[in-house]
Short mmCIF file of C-alpha atoms in Angstrom, two decimals:
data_model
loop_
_atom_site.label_atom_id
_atom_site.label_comp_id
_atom_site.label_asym_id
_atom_site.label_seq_id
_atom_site.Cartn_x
_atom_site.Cartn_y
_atom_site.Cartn_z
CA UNK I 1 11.51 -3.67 -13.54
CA UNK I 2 10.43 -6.61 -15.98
CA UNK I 3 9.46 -9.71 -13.93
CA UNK I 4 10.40 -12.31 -13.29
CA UNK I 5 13.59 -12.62 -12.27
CA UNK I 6 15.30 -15.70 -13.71
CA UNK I 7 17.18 -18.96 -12.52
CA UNK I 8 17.90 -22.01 -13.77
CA UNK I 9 14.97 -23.73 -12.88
CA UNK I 10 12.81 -20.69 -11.22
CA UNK I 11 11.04 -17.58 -12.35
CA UNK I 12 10.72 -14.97 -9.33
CA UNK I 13 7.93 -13.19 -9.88
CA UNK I 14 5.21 -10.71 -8.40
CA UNK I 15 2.79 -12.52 -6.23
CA UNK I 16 -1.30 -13.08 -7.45
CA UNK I 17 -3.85 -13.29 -5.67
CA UNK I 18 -4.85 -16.65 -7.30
CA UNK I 19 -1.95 -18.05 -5.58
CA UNK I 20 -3.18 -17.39 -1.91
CA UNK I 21 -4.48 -20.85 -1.44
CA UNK I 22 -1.26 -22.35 -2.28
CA UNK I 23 -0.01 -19.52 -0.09
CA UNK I 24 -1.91 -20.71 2.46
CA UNK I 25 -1.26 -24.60 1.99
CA UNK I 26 2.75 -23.87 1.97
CA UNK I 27 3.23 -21.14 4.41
CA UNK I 28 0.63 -22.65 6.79
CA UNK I 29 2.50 -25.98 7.27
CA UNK I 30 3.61 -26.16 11.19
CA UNK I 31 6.63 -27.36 9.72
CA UNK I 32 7.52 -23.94 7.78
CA UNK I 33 6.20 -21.82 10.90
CA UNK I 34 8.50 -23.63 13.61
CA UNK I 35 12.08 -22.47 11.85
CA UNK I 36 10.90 -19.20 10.43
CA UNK I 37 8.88 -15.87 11.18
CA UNK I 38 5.85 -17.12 9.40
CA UNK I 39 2.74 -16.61 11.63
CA UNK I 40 0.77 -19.77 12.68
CA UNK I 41 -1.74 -20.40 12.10
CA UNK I 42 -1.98 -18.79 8.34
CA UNK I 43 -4.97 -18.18 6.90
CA UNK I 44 -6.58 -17.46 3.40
CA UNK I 45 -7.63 -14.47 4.43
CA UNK I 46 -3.84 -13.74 5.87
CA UNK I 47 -2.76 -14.90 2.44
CA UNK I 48 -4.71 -12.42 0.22
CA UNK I 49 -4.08 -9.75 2.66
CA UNK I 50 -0.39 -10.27 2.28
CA UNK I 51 -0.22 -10.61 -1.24
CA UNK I 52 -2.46 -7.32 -2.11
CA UNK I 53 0.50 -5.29 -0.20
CA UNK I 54 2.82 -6.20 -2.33
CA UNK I 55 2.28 -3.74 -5.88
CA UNK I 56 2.15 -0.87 -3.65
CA UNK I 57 5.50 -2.19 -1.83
CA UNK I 58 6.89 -3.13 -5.19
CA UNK I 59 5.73 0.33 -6.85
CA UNK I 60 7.43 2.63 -3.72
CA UNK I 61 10.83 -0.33 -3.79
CA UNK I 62 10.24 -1.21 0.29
CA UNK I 63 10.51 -4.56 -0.60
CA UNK I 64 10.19 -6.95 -3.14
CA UNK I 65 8.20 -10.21 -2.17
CA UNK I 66 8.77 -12.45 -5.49
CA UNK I 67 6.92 -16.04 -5.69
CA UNK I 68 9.22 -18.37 -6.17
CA UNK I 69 7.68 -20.46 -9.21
CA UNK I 70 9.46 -23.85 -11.29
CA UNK I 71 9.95 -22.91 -14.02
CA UNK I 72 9.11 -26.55 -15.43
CA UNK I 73 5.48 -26.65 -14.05
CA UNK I 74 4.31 -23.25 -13.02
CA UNK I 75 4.45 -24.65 -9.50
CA UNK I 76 4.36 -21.95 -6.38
CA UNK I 77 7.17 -23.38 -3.93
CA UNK I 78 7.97 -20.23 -1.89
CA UNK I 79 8.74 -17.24 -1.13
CA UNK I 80 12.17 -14.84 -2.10
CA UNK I 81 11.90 -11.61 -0.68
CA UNK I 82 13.98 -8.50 -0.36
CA UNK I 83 13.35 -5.72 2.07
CA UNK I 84 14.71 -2.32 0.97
CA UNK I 85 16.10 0.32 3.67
CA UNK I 86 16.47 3.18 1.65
CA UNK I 87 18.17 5.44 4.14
CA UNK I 88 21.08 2.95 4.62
CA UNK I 89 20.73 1.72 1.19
CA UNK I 90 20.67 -1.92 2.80
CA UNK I 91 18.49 -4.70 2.00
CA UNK I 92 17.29 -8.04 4.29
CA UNK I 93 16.97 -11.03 2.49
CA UNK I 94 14.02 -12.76 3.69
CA UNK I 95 12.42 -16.31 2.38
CA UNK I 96 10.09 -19.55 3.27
CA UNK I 97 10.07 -22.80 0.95
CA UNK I 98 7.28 -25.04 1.53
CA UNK I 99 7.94 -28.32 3.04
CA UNK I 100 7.27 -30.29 -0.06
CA UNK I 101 10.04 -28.36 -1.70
CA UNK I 102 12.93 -29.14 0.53
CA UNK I 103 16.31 -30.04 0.50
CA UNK I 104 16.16 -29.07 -3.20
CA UNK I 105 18.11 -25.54 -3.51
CA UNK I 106 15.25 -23.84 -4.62
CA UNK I 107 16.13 -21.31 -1.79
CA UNK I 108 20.00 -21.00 -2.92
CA UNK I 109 19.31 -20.52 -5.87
CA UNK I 110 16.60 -17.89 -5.60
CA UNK I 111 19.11 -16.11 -3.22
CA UNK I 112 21.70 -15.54 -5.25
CA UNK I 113 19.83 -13.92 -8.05
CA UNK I 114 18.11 -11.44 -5.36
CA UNK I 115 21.46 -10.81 -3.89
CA UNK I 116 22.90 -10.44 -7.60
CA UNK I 117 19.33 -8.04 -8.22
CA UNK I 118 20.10 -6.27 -4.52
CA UNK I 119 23.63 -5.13 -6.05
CA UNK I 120 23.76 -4.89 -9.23
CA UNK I 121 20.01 -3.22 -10.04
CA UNK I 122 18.90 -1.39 -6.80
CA UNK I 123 22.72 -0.61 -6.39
CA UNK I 124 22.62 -1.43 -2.24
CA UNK I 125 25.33 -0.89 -0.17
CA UNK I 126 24.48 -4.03 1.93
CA UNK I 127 22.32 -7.31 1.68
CA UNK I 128 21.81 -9.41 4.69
CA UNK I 129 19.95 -12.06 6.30
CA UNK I 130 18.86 -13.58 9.42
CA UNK I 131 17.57 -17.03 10.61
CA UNK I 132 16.67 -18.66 13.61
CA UNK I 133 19.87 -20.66 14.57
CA UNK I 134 17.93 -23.76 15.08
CA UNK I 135 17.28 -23.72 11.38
CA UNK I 136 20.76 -24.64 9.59
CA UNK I 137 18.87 -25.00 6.15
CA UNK I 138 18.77 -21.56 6.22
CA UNK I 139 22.21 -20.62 7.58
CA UNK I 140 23.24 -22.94 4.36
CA UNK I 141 20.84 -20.81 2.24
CA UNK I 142 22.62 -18.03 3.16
CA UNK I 143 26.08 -18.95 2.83
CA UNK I 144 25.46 -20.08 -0.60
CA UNK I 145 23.87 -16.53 -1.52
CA UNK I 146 27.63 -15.54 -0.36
CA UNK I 147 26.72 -13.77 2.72
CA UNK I 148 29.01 -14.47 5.69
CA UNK I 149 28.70 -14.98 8.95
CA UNK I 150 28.38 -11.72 10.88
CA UNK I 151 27.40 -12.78 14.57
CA UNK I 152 24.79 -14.54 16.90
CA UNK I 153 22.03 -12.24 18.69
CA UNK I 154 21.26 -13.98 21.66
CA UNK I 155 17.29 -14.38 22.66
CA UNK I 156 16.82 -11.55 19.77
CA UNK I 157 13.29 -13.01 19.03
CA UNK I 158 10.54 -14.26 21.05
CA UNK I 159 9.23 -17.32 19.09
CA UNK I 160 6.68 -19.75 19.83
CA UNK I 161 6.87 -19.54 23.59
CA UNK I 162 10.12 -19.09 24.01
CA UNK I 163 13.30 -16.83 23.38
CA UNK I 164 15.32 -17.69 20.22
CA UNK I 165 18.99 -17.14 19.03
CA UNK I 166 19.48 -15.38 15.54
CA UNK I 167 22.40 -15.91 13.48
CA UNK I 168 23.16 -12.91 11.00
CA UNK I 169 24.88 -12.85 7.45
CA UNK I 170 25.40 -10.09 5.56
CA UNK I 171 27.77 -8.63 2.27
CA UNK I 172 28.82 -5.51 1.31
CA UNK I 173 28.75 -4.11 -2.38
CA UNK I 174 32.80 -3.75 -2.32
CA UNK I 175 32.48 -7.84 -1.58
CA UNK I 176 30.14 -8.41 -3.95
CA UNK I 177 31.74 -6.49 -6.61
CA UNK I 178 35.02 -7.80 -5.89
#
């Protein structure tokens, strides 16, 4: 594949290792942690270890964990990723966006063109998604990617202390396609 992946205003792209401070500053933010499945706290050294997993994912197409970078100032704001089940030919949509980069569709927009990447170049069957239900930036995120509502899995995680709801989305290719 040749990176990145375009958007309006984003390139999705392969991480560095470079970037595992801003990593670090981003993903490490109590804020991020509370709503998603980012461990806290998040270290450097979490970070780098993270990021050097990634070629050898990207090489064998398990996943693909892109940076999400403006386009307009080379700025790391988060992360797009997409998990690959090759047996089921199914792929989980998975992102953060550091706090500093809220409310500003950065995730939308980097969702779509995964979703559009999930169907139309790795040819999947299915894309989905899951978020806390406490976190209805995400659910939005989702919805705007064009995955719908699938159901609620009651206490499915174990988050922070305490047992958490997960809503699911999902799409199917014939959806997609049609």
């Amino acid at each position: 594949m040749n990176w990145p992946l375009t958007t309006e205003r984003l390139n999705l792209q392969p991480y560095e290792v470079s970037q595992a401070e801003r990593v670090t500053e981003l993903a490490g933010d109590k804020a991020v942690a509370a709503t998603t499945f980012v461990p806290h706290p998040y270290t450097l050294e979490d970070a780098q270890n993270w990021i050097r997993t990634h070629e050898e994912w990207i090489k064998e197409g398990k996943a693909y964990p892109m940076a999400m970078v403006l386009k307009s100032t080379n700025e790391l704001v988060g992360t797009m990723t997409l998990r690959v089940d090759h047996k089921h030919q199914k792929g989980e949509l998975a992102y953060w966006v550091g706090k500093p980069y809220w409310g500003k569709g950065y995730a939308s927009e980097a969702a779509v063109r995964m979703v559009e990447y999930g169907f139309e170049t790795l040819n999947l069957q299915r894309v989905w998604s899951a978020a806390m239900s406490e976190n209805p930036a995400s659910t939005r995120v989702m919805q705007k990617a064009g995955l719908s509502y699938e159901g609620t899995l009651k206490h499915d995680i174990y988050h922070r202390g305490e047992y958490k709801d997960i809503d699911v989305y999902g799409m199917i290719a014939e959806e997609y396609h049609s």
